[in-house]
Coordinates of C-alpha atoms in Angstrom, one line a residue:
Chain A
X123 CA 16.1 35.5 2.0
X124 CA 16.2 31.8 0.7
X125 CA 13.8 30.8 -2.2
X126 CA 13.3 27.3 -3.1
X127 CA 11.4 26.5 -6.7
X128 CA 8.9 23.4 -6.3
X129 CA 7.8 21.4 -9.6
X130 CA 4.1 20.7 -8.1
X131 CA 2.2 22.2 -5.4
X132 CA -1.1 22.4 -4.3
X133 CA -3.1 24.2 -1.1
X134 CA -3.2 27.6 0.3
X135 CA -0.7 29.3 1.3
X136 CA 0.7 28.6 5.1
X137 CA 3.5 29.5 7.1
X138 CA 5.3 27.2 10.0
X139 CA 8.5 26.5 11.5
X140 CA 10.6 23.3 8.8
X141 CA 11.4 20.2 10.3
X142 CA 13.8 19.0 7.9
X143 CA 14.3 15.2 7.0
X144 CA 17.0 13.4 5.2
X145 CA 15.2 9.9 5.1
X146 CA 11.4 9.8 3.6
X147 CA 8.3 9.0 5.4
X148 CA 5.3 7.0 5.9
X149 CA 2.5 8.3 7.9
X150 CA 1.3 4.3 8.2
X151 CA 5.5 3.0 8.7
X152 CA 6.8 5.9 10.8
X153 CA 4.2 7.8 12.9
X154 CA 2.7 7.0 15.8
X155 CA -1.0 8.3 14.6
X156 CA -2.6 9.7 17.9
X157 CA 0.6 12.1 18.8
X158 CA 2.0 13.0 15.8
X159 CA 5.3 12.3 16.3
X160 CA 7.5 10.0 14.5
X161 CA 8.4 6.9 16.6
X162 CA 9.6 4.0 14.0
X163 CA 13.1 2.9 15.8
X164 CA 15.7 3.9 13.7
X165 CA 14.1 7.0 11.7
X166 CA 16.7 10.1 11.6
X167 CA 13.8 11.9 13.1
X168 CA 12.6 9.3 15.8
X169 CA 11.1 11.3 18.8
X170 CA 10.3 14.8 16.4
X171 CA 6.7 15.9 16.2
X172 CA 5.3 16.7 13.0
X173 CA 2.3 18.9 14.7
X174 CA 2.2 22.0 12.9
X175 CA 5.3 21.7 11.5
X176 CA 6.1 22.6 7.5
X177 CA 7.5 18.9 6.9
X178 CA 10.1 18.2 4.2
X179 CA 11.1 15.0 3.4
X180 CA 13.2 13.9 0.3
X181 CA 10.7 10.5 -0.5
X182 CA 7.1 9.2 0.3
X183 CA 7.3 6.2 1.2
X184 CA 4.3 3.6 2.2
X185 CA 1.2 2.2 0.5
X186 CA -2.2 3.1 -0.1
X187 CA -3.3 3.1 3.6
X188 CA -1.4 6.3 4.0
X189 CA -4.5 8.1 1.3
X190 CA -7.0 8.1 4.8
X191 CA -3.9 8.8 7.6
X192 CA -3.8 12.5 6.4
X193 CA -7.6 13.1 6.8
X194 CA -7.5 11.3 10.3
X195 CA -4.2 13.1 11.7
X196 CA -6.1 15.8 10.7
X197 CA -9.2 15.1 12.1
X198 CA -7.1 14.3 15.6
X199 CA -5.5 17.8 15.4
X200 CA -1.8 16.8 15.4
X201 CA -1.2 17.2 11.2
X202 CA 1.5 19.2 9.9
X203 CA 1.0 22.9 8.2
X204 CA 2.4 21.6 4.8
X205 CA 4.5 18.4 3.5
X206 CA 7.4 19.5 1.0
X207 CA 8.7 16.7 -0.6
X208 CA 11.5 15.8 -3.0
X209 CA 9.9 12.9 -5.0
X210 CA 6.4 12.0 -3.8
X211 CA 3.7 9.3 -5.0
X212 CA 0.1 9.7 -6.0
X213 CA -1.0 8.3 -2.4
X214 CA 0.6 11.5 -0.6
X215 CA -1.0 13.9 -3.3
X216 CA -4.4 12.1 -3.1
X217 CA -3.7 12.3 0.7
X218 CA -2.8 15.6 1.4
X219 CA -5.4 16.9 -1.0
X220 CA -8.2 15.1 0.9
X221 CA -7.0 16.5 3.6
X222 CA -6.8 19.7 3.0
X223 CA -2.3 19.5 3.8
X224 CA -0.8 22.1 1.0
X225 CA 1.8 19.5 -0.2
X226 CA 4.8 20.2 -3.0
X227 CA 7.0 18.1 -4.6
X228 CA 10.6 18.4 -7.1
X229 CA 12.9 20.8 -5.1
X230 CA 15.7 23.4 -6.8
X231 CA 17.9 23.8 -4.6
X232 CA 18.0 20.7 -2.3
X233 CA 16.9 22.2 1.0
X234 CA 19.5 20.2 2.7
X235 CA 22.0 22.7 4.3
X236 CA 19.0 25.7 2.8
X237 CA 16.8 25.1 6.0
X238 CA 17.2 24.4 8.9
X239 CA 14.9 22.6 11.7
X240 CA 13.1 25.4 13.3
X241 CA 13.6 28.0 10.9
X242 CA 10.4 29.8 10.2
X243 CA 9.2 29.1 6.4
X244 CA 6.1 29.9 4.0
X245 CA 5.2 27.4 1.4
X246 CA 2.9 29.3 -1.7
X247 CA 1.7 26.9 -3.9
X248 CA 0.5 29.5 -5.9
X249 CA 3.6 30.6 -6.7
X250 CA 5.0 27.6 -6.4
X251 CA 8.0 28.5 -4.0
X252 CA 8.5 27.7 -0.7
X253 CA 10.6 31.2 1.3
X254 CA 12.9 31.0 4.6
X255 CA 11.2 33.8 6.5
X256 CA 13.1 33.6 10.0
X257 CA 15.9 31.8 11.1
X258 CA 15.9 29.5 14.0
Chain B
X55 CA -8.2 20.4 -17.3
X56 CA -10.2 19.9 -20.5
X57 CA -13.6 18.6 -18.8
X58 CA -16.2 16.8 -21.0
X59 CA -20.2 18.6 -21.1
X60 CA -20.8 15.4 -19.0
X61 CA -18.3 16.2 -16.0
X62 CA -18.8 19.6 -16.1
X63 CA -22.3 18.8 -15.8
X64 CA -21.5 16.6 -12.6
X65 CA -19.6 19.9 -11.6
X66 CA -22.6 22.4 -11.2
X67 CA -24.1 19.5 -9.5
X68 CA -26.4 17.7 -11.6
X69 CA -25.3 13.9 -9.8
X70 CA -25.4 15.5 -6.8
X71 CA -23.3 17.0 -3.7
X72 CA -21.4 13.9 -3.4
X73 CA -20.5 13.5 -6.8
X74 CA -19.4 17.0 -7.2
X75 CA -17.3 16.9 -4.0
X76 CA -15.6 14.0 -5.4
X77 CA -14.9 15.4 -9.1
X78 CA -13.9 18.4 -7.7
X79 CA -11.4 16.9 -5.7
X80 CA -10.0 14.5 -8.5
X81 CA -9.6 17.1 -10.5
X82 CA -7.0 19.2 -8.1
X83 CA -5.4 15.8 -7.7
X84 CA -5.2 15.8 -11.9
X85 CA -3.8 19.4 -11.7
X86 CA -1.1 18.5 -9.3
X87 CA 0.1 15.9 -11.6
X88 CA -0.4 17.8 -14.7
X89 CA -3.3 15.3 -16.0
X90 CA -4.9 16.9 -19.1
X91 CA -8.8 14.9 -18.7
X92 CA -10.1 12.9 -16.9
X93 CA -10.7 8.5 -18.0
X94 CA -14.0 6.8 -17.6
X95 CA -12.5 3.3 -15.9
X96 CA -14.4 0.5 -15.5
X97 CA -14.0 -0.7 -12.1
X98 CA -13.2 0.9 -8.3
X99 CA -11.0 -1.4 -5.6
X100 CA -11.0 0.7 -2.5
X101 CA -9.6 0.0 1.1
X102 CA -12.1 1.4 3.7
X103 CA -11.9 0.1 7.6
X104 CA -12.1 1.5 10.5
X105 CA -8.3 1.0 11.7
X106 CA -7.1 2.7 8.0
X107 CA -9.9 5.5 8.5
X108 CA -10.4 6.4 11.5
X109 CA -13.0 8.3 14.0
X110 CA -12.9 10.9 10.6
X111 CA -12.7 8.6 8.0
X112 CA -16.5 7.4 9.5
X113 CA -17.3 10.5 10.2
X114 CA -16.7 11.5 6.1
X115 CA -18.5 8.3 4.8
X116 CA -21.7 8.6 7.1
X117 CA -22.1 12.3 5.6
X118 CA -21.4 10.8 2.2
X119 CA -24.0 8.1 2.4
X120 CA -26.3 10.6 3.8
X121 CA -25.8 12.8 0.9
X122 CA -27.4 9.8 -1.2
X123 CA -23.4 9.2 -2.8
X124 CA -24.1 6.1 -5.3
X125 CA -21.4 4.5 -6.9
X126 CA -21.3 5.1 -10.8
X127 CA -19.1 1.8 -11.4
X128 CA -18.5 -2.1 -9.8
X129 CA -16.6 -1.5 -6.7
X130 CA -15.5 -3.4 -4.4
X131 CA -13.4 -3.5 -0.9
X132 CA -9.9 -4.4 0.1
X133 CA -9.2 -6.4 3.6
X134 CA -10.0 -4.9 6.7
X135 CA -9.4 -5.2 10.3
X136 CA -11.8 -6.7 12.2
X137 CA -12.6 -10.4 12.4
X138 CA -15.8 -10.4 13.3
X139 CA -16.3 -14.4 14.2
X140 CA -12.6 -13.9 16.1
X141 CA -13.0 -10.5 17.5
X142 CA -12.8 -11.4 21.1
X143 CA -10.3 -13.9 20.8
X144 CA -8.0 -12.2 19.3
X145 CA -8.7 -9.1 21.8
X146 CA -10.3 -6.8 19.2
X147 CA -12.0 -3.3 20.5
X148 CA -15.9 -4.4 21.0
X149 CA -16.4 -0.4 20.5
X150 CA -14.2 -0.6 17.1
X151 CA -16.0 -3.4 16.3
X152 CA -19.0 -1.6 16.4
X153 CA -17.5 1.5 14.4
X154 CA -16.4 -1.1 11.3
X155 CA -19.8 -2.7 11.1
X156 CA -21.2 1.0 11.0
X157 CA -18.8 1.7 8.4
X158 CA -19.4 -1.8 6.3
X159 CA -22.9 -0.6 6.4
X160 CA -22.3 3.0 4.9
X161 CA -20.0 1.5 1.9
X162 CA -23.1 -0.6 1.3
X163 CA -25.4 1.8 1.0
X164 CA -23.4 3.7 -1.8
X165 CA -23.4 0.4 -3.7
X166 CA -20.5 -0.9 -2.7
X167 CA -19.6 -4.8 -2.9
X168 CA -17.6 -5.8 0.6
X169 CA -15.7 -8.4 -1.0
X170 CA -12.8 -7.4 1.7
X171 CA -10.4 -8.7 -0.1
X172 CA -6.8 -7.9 -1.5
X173 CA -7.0 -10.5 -4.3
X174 CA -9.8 -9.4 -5.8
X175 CA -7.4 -10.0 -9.6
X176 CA -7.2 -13.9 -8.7
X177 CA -11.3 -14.4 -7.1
X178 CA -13.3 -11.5 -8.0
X179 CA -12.5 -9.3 -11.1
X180 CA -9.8 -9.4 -14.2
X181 CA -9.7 -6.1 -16.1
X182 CA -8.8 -7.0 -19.6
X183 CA -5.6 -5.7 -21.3
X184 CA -5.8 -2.0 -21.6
X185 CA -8.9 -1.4 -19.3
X186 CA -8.8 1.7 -17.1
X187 CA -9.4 0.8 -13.5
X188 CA -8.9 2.9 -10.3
X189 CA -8.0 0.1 -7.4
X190 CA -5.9 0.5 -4.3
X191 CA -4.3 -1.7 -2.2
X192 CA -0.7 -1.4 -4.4
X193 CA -0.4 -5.4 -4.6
X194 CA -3.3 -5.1 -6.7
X195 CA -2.6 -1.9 -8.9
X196 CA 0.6 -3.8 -9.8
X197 CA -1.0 -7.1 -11.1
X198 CA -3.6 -5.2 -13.0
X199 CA -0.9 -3.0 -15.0
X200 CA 1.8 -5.9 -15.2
X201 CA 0.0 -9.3 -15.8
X202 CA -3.1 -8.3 -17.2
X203 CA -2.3 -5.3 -18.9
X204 CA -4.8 -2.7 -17.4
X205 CA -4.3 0.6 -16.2
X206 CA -4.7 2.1 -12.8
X207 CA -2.5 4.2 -10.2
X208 CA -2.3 3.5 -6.7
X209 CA -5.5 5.0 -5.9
X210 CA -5.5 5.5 -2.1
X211 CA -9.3 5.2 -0.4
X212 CA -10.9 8.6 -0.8
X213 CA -9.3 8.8 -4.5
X214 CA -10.8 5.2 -5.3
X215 CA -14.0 6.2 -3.6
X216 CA -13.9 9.6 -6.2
X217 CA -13.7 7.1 -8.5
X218 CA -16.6 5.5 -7.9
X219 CA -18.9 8.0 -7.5
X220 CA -17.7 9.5 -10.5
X221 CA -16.5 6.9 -12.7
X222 CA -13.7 8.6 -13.7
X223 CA -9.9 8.9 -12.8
X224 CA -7.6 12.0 -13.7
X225 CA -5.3 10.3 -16.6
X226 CA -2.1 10.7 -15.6
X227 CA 0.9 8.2 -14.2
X228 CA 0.5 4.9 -15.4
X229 CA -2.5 5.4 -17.7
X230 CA -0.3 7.1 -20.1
X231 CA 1.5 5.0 -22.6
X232 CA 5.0 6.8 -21.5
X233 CA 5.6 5.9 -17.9
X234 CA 4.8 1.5 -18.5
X235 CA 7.7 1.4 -20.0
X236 CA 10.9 -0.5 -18.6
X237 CA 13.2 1.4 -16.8
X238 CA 15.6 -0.8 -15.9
X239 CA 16.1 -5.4 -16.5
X240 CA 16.2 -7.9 -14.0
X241 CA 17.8 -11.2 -15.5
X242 CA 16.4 -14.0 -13.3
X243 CA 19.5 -16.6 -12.5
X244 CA 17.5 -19.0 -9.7
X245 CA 15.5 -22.0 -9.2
X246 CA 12.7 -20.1 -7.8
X247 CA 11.0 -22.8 -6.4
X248 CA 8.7 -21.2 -3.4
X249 CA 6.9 -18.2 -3.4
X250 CA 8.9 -16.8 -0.4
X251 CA 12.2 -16.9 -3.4
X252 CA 9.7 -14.5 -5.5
X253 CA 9.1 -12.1 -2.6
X254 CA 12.5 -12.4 -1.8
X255 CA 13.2 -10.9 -6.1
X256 CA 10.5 -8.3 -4.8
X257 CA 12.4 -7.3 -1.8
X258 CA 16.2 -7.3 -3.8
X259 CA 15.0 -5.5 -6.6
X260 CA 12.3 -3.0 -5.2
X261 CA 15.1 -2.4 -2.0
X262 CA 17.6 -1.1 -4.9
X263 CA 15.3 1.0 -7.2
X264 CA 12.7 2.6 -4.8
X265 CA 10.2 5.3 -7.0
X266 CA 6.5 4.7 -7.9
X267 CA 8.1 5.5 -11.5
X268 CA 10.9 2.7 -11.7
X269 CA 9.3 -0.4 -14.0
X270 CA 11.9 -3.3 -13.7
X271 CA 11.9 -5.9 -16.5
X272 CA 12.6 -9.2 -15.7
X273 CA 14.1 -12.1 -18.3
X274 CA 15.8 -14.8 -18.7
X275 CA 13.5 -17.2 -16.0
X276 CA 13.8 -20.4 -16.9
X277 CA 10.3 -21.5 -15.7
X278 CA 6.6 -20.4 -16.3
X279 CA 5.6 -18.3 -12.9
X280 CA 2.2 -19.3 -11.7
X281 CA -0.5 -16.4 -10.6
X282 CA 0.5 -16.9 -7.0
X283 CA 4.5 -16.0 -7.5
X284 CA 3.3 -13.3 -9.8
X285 CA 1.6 -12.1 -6.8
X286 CA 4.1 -12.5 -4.1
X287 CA 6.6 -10.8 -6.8
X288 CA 4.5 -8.0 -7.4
X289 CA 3.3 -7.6 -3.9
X290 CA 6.7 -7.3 -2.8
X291 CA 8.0 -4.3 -5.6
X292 CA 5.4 -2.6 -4.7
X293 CA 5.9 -2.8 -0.9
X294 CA 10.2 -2.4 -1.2
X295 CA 10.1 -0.1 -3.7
X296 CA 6.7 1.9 -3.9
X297 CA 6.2 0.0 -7.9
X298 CA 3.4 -0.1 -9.4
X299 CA 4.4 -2.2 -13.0
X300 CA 6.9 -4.5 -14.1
X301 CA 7.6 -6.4 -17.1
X302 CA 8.5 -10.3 -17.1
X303 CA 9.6 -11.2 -20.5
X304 CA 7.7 -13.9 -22.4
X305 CA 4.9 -13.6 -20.1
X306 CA 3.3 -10.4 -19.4
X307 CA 1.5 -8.6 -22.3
X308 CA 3.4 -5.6 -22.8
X309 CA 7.0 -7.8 -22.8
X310 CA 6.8 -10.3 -25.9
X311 CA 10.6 -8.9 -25.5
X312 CA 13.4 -7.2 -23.2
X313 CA 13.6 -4.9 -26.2
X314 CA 9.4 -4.3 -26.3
X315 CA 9.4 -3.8 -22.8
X316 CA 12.2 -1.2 -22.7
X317 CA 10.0 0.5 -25.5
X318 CA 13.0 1.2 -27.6
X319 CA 15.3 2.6 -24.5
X320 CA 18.5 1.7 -22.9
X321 CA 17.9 0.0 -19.5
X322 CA 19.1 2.6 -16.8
X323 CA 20.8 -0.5 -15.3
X324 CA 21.0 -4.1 -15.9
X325 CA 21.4 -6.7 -12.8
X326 CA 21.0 -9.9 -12.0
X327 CA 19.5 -12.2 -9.2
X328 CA 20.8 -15.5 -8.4
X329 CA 20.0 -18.2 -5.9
X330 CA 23.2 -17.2 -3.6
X331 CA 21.3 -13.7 -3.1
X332 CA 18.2 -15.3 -2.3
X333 CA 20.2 -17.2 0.1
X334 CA 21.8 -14.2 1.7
X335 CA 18.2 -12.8 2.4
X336 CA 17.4 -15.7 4.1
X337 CA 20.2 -15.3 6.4
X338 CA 19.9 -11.7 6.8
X339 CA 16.9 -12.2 9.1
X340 CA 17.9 -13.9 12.4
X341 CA 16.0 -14.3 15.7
X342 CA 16.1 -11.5 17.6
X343 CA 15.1 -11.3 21.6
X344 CA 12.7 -14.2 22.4
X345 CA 11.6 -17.2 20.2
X346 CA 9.7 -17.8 16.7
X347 CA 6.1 -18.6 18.2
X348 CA 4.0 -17.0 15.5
X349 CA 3.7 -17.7 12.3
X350 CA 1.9 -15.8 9.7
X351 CA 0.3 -16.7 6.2
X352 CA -1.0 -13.4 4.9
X353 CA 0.0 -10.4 2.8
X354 CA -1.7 -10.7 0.3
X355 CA -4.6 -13.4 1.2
X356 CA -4.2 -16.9 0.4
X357 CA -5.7 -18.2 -2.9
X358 CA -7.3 -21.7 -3.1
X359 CA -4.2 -23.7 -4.0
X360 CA -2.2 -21.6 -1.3
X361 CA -4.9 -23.0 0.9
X362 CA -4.5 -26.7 -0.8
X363 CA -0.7 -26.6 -0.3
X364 CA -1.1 -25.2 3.0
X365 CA -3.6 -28.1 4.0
X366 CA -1.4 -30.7 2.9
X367 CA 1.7 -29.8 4.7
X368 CA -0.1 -28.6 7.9
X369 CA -1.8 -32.5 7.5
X370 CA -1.4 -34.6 10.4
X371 CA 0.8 -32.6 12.2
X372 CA -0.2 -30.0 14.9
X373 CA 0.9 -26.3 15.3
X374 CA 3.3 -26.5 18.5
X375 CA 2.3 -25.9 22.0
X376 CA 2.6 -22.5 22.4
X377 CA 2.8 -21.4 19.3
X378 CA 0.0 -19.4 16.9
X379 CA -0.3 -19.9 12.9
X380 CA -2.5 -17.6 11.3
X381 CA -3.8 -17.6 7.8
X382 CA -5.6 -15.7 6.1
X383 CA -8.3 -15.6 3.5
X384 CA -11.3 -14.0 1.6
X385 CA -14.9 -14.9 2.0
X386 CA -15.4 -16.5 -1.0
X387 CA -11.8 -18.7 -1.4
X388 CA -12.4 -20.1 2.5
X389 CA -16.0 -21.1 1.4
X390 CA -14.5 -23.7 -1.4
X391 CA -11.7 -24.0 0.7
X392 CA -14.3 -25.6 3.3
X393 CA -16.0 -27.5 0.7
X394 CA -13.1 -29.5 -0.1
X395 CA -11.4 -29.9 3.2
X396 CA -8.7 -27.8 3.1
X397 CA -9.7 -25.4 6.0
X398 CA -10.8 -28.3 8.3
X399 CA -7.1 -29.9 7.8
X400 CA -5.6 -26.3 8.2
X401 CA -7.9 -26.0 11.7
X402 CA -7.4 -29.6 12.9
X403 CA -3.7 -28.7 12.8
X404 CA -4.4 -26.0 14.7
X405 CA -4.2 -23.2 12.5
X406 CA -6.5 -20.3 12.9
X407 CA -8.1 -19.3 10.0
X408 CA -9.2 -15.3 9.7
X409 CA -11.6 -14.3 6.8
X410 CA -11.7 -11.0 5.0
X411 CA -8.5 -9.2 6.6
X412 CA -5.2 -8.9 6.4
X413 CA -2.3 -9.4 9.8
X414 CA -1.1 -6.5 9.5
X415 CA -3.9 -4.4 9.5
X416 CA -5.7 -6.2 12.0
X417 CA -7.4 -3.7 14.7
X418 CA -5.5 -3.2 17.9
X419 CA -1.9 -5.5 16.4
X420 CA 0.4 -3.5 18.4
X421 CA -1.2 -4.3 22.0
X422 CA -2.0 -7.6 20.7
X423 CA 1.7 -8.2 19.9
X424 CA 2.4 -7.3 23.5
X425 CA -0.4 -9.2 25.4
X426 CA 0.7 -12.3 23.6
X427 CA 4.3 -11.9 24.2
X428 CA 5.4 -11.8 20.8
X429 CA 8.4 -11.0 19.6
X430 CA 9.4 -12.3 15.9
X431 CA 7.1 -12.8 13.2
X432 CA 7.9 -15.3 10.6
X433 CA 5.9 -15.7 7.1
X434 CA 6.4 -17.0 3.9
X435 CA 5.4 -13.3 2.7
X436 CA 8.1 -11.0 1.8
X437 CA 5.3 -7.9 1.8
X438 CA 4.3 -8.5 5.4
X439 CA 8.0 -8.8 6.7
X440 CA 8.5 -5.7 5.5
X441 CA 5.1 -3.5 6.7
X442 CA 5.1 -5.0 10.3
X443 CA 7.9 -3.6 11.7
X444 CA 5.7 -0.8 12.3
X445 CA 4.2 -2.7 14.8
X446 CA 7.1 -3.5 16.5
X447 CA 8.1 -7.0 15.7
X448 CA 10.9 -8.5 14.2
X449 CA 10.1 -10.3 11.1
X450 CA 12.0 -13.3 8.9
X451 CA 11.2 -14.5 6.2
X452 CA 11.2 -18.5 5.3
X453 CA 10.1 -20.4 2.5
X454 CA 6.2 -21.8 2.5
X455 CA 7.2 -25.9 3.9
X456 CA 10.1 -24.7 6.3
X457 CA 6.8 -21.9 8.0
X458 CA 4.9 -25.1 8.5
X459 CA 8.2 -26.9 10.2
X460 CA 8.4 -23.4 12.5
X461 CA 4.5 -23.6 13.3
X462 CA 4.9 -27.3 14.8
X463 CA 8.2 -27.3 16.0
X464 CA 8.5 -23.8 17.4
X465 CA 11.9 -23.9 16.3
X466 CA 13.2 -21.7 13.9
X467 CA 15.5 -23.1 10.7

């Protein structure tokens, strides 16, 4: 079973199937806010729904608009089980938080080429690890 | 955290449900970043509208007003989304309408000013050097910690509205003396001579270097910058690359030196801009599908002698046939602006003026892009040619006098 260490962490414990990123994400640059799936032209994962998905993403990118997207994708239904990032910014944190979204941040290893898009995953805050449960 | 009798106090609910929602929830956002108290600050900026906040966004801020939440410090708002005197012109939701003035009138019933404005540092409100502040909208946070010295994070709305209720921000990021130091020097080699060449430094260097913990250093400019580059500059290193402090040598208070302002460290990296990279920016952005029939002055607001300028190169000529120029303002800077002509030369030429928003946020952009046909968006803003791609349009950016020859001729240059 893969383990992955996480500097930061915060939420309850969830499980959910990855959708791994290799380029960072705004919720205000990159998502189309009443589906949930990302729709800038050009993103690496333009067309993938984030909807219950345990997100990872290796930057936040974005201003401070993004602190009230979380609560309102939320609010709509269509937010993801967790974000995992690599390096985030305090408007994800304050975001996520508000919202309720277990979020993480510093990574060891990299997750690139650990999990996969569609494996199944746990992220525990807690105990500040995130565990490959099921491959996809 | 160490909590004081006081928050503790505000904890077990003695300020009320509100108040201990809010303290509750800064202080998991303190634990995340490893914040060891809490900071009285002096002053909230927050962005609240409808478009930003959404259906539960409302829904949040009606129950907090209901629970009798009361701002504990000044606070004011950011620009929103709705132009009320052009709502229907511009094709603006009547039922969104309705929502934001709800929404206005919930902010002011917890004491909060509506200044709706994102240069609240140049017309409302200059925190002093070292004053703690909690303010979002990052072109803001950046002045406050580079030019005047302050402190504040990017404190996204419900973390600046914690703020507020408690007057209090978790200390962690750039209140601490550690993470305001240079990371890295920018030697300035160029004329600079619009504020579209100091967006353009924004966009070069923030591009490069992009963390929320990267502070660049620039030196070696070979003029005094006004508050208005300082502003473009900062706006755009905050938009590029998620910054929220930089140095300038010689003029901001923490950078009497390159040496001062690297606090004693070697620069990570040491680069240089010169006028043939602004150049190059320039030319990077080219007319895509369709032609350049909108023009845009906004990202942050226009300040009065932005206005001034504006007005006397807009005077006696006329925004093409066909064509839309757009500026945009607060409340208080298109009030004087009135006063001494500059927004009746600015609407004789056929400029629309829009008061307490921003473009980019406007409510309902993206099917306002469409119904209009408009393809390319050109501005004098390096920050709103890089946000409004998410909207779909292809941006370029121009300098302030050759915006004013698009706007009448149609013709991009």
């Amino acid at each position: 079973m893969s383990v992955i260490r996480v500097e930061r962490a915060c939420g309850p414990v969830v499980e959910g199937e990855a959708l791994v990123s290799e380029e960072g994400f705004s919720p205000r640059y990159d998502l189309d806010r009443w589906s949930g799936v990302i729709t800038r032209p050009g993103h690496r994962l333009e067309g993938a729904s984030i909807v219950d998905k345990v997100c990872f993403f290796p930057v936040a990118k974005g201003g401070i608009a993004a602190g009230w997207a979380f609560y309102d994708i939320k609010w709509k239904k269509i937010a993801p089980r967790a974000f995992v990032f690599g390096v985030t910014n305090p408007v994800m944190v304050q975001g996520a938080i508000f919202a309720g979204i277990p979020i993480t941040e510093g990574w060891s290893p990299d997750p690139q080429g650990l999990v996969k898009t569609g494996d199944w995953v746990r992220v525990d805050p807690g105990r500040r690890q995130i565990e490959v449960l099921r491959r996809a | 955290m160490e909590l004081t009798a006081e928050e503790r106090a505000i904890l077990a609910g003695a300020r009320g449900e509100a108040a201990r929602r809010a303290l509750q929830y800064q202080v998991e956002v303190g634990e995340f970043w490893g914040a060891r108290r809490l900071v009285p600050v002096t002053g909230v900026h927050m962005m609240g509208d409808i478009e930003v906040m959404g259906d539960g966004g409302l829904a949040f801020l009606r129950e907090e007003a209901a629970l009798g939440a009361r701002c504990a410090v000044a606070t004011t708002t950011n620009a929103r989304c709705i132009d009320f005197a052009h709502r229907a012109r511009l094709g603006q939701d009547a039922s969104e309408a309705q929502k934001e003035r709800e929404l206005i009138g919930c902010l002011r019933a917890i004491g909060v000013a509506t200044t709706d404005t994102c240069i609240n540092y140049q017309t409302v409100y200059q925190p002093h050097f070292g004053e703690r502040v909690a303010w979002g909208d990052t072109g803001t946070v950046i002045y406050a910690n580079s030019v005047f010295g302050a402190r504040s994070n990017f404190e996204s709305g419900p973390a600046a509205l914690a703020a507020a209720l408690t007057g209090r921000t978790p200390e962690y990021g750039f209140h601490l003396d550690e993470h305001r130091r240079g990371t890295f020097a920018v030697e300035l080699d160029a004329a600079l001579e619009d504020l579209a060449d100091w967006g353009a430094v924004g966009k070069l260097v923030g591009e490069a270097h992009q963390s929320y913990w990267a502070v660049p250093v620039f030196h070696g400019c070979r003029k005094t910058p006004t508050a208005d580059e300082l502003k473009h500059l900062g706006a755009a290193l905050a938009s590029y690359g998620s910054m929220a402090m930089f140095h300038f040598v010689g003029v901001t208070p923490e950078a009497p030196s390159l040496e001062a302002a690297l606090g004693g460290s070697t620069p990570s990296e040491r680069l240089a801009v010169t006028d043939r990279d602004l150049a190059k920016v320039y030319s990077s952005y080219r007319l895509g599908d369709g032609d350049a029939r909108l023009v845009v002055f906004s990202g942050p607001q226009q300040s009065l002698f932005e206005m001034q300028r504006l007005a006397a190169l807009f005077s006696g000529r006329r925004v093409a046939e066909g064509s839309s120029c757009f500026v945009t303002t607060n409340g208080a800077v298109l009030a004087q602006s009135r006063a001494l002509g500059y927004a009746g030369a600015l609407e004789q030429a056929g400029v629309t003026i829009l008061e307490g928003v921003c473009f980019y946020i406007l409510q309902n952009l993206s099917p306002m892009r469409v119904a209009n046909r408009w393809t390319n968006m050109v501005s004098n803003s390096a920050k709103i040619v890089n946000i409004i791609g998410a909207h779909r349009f292809n941006p370029i950016l121009r300098r302030t006098a050759d915006c004013v020859e698009i706007a009448c001729s149609g013709v991009l240059r």
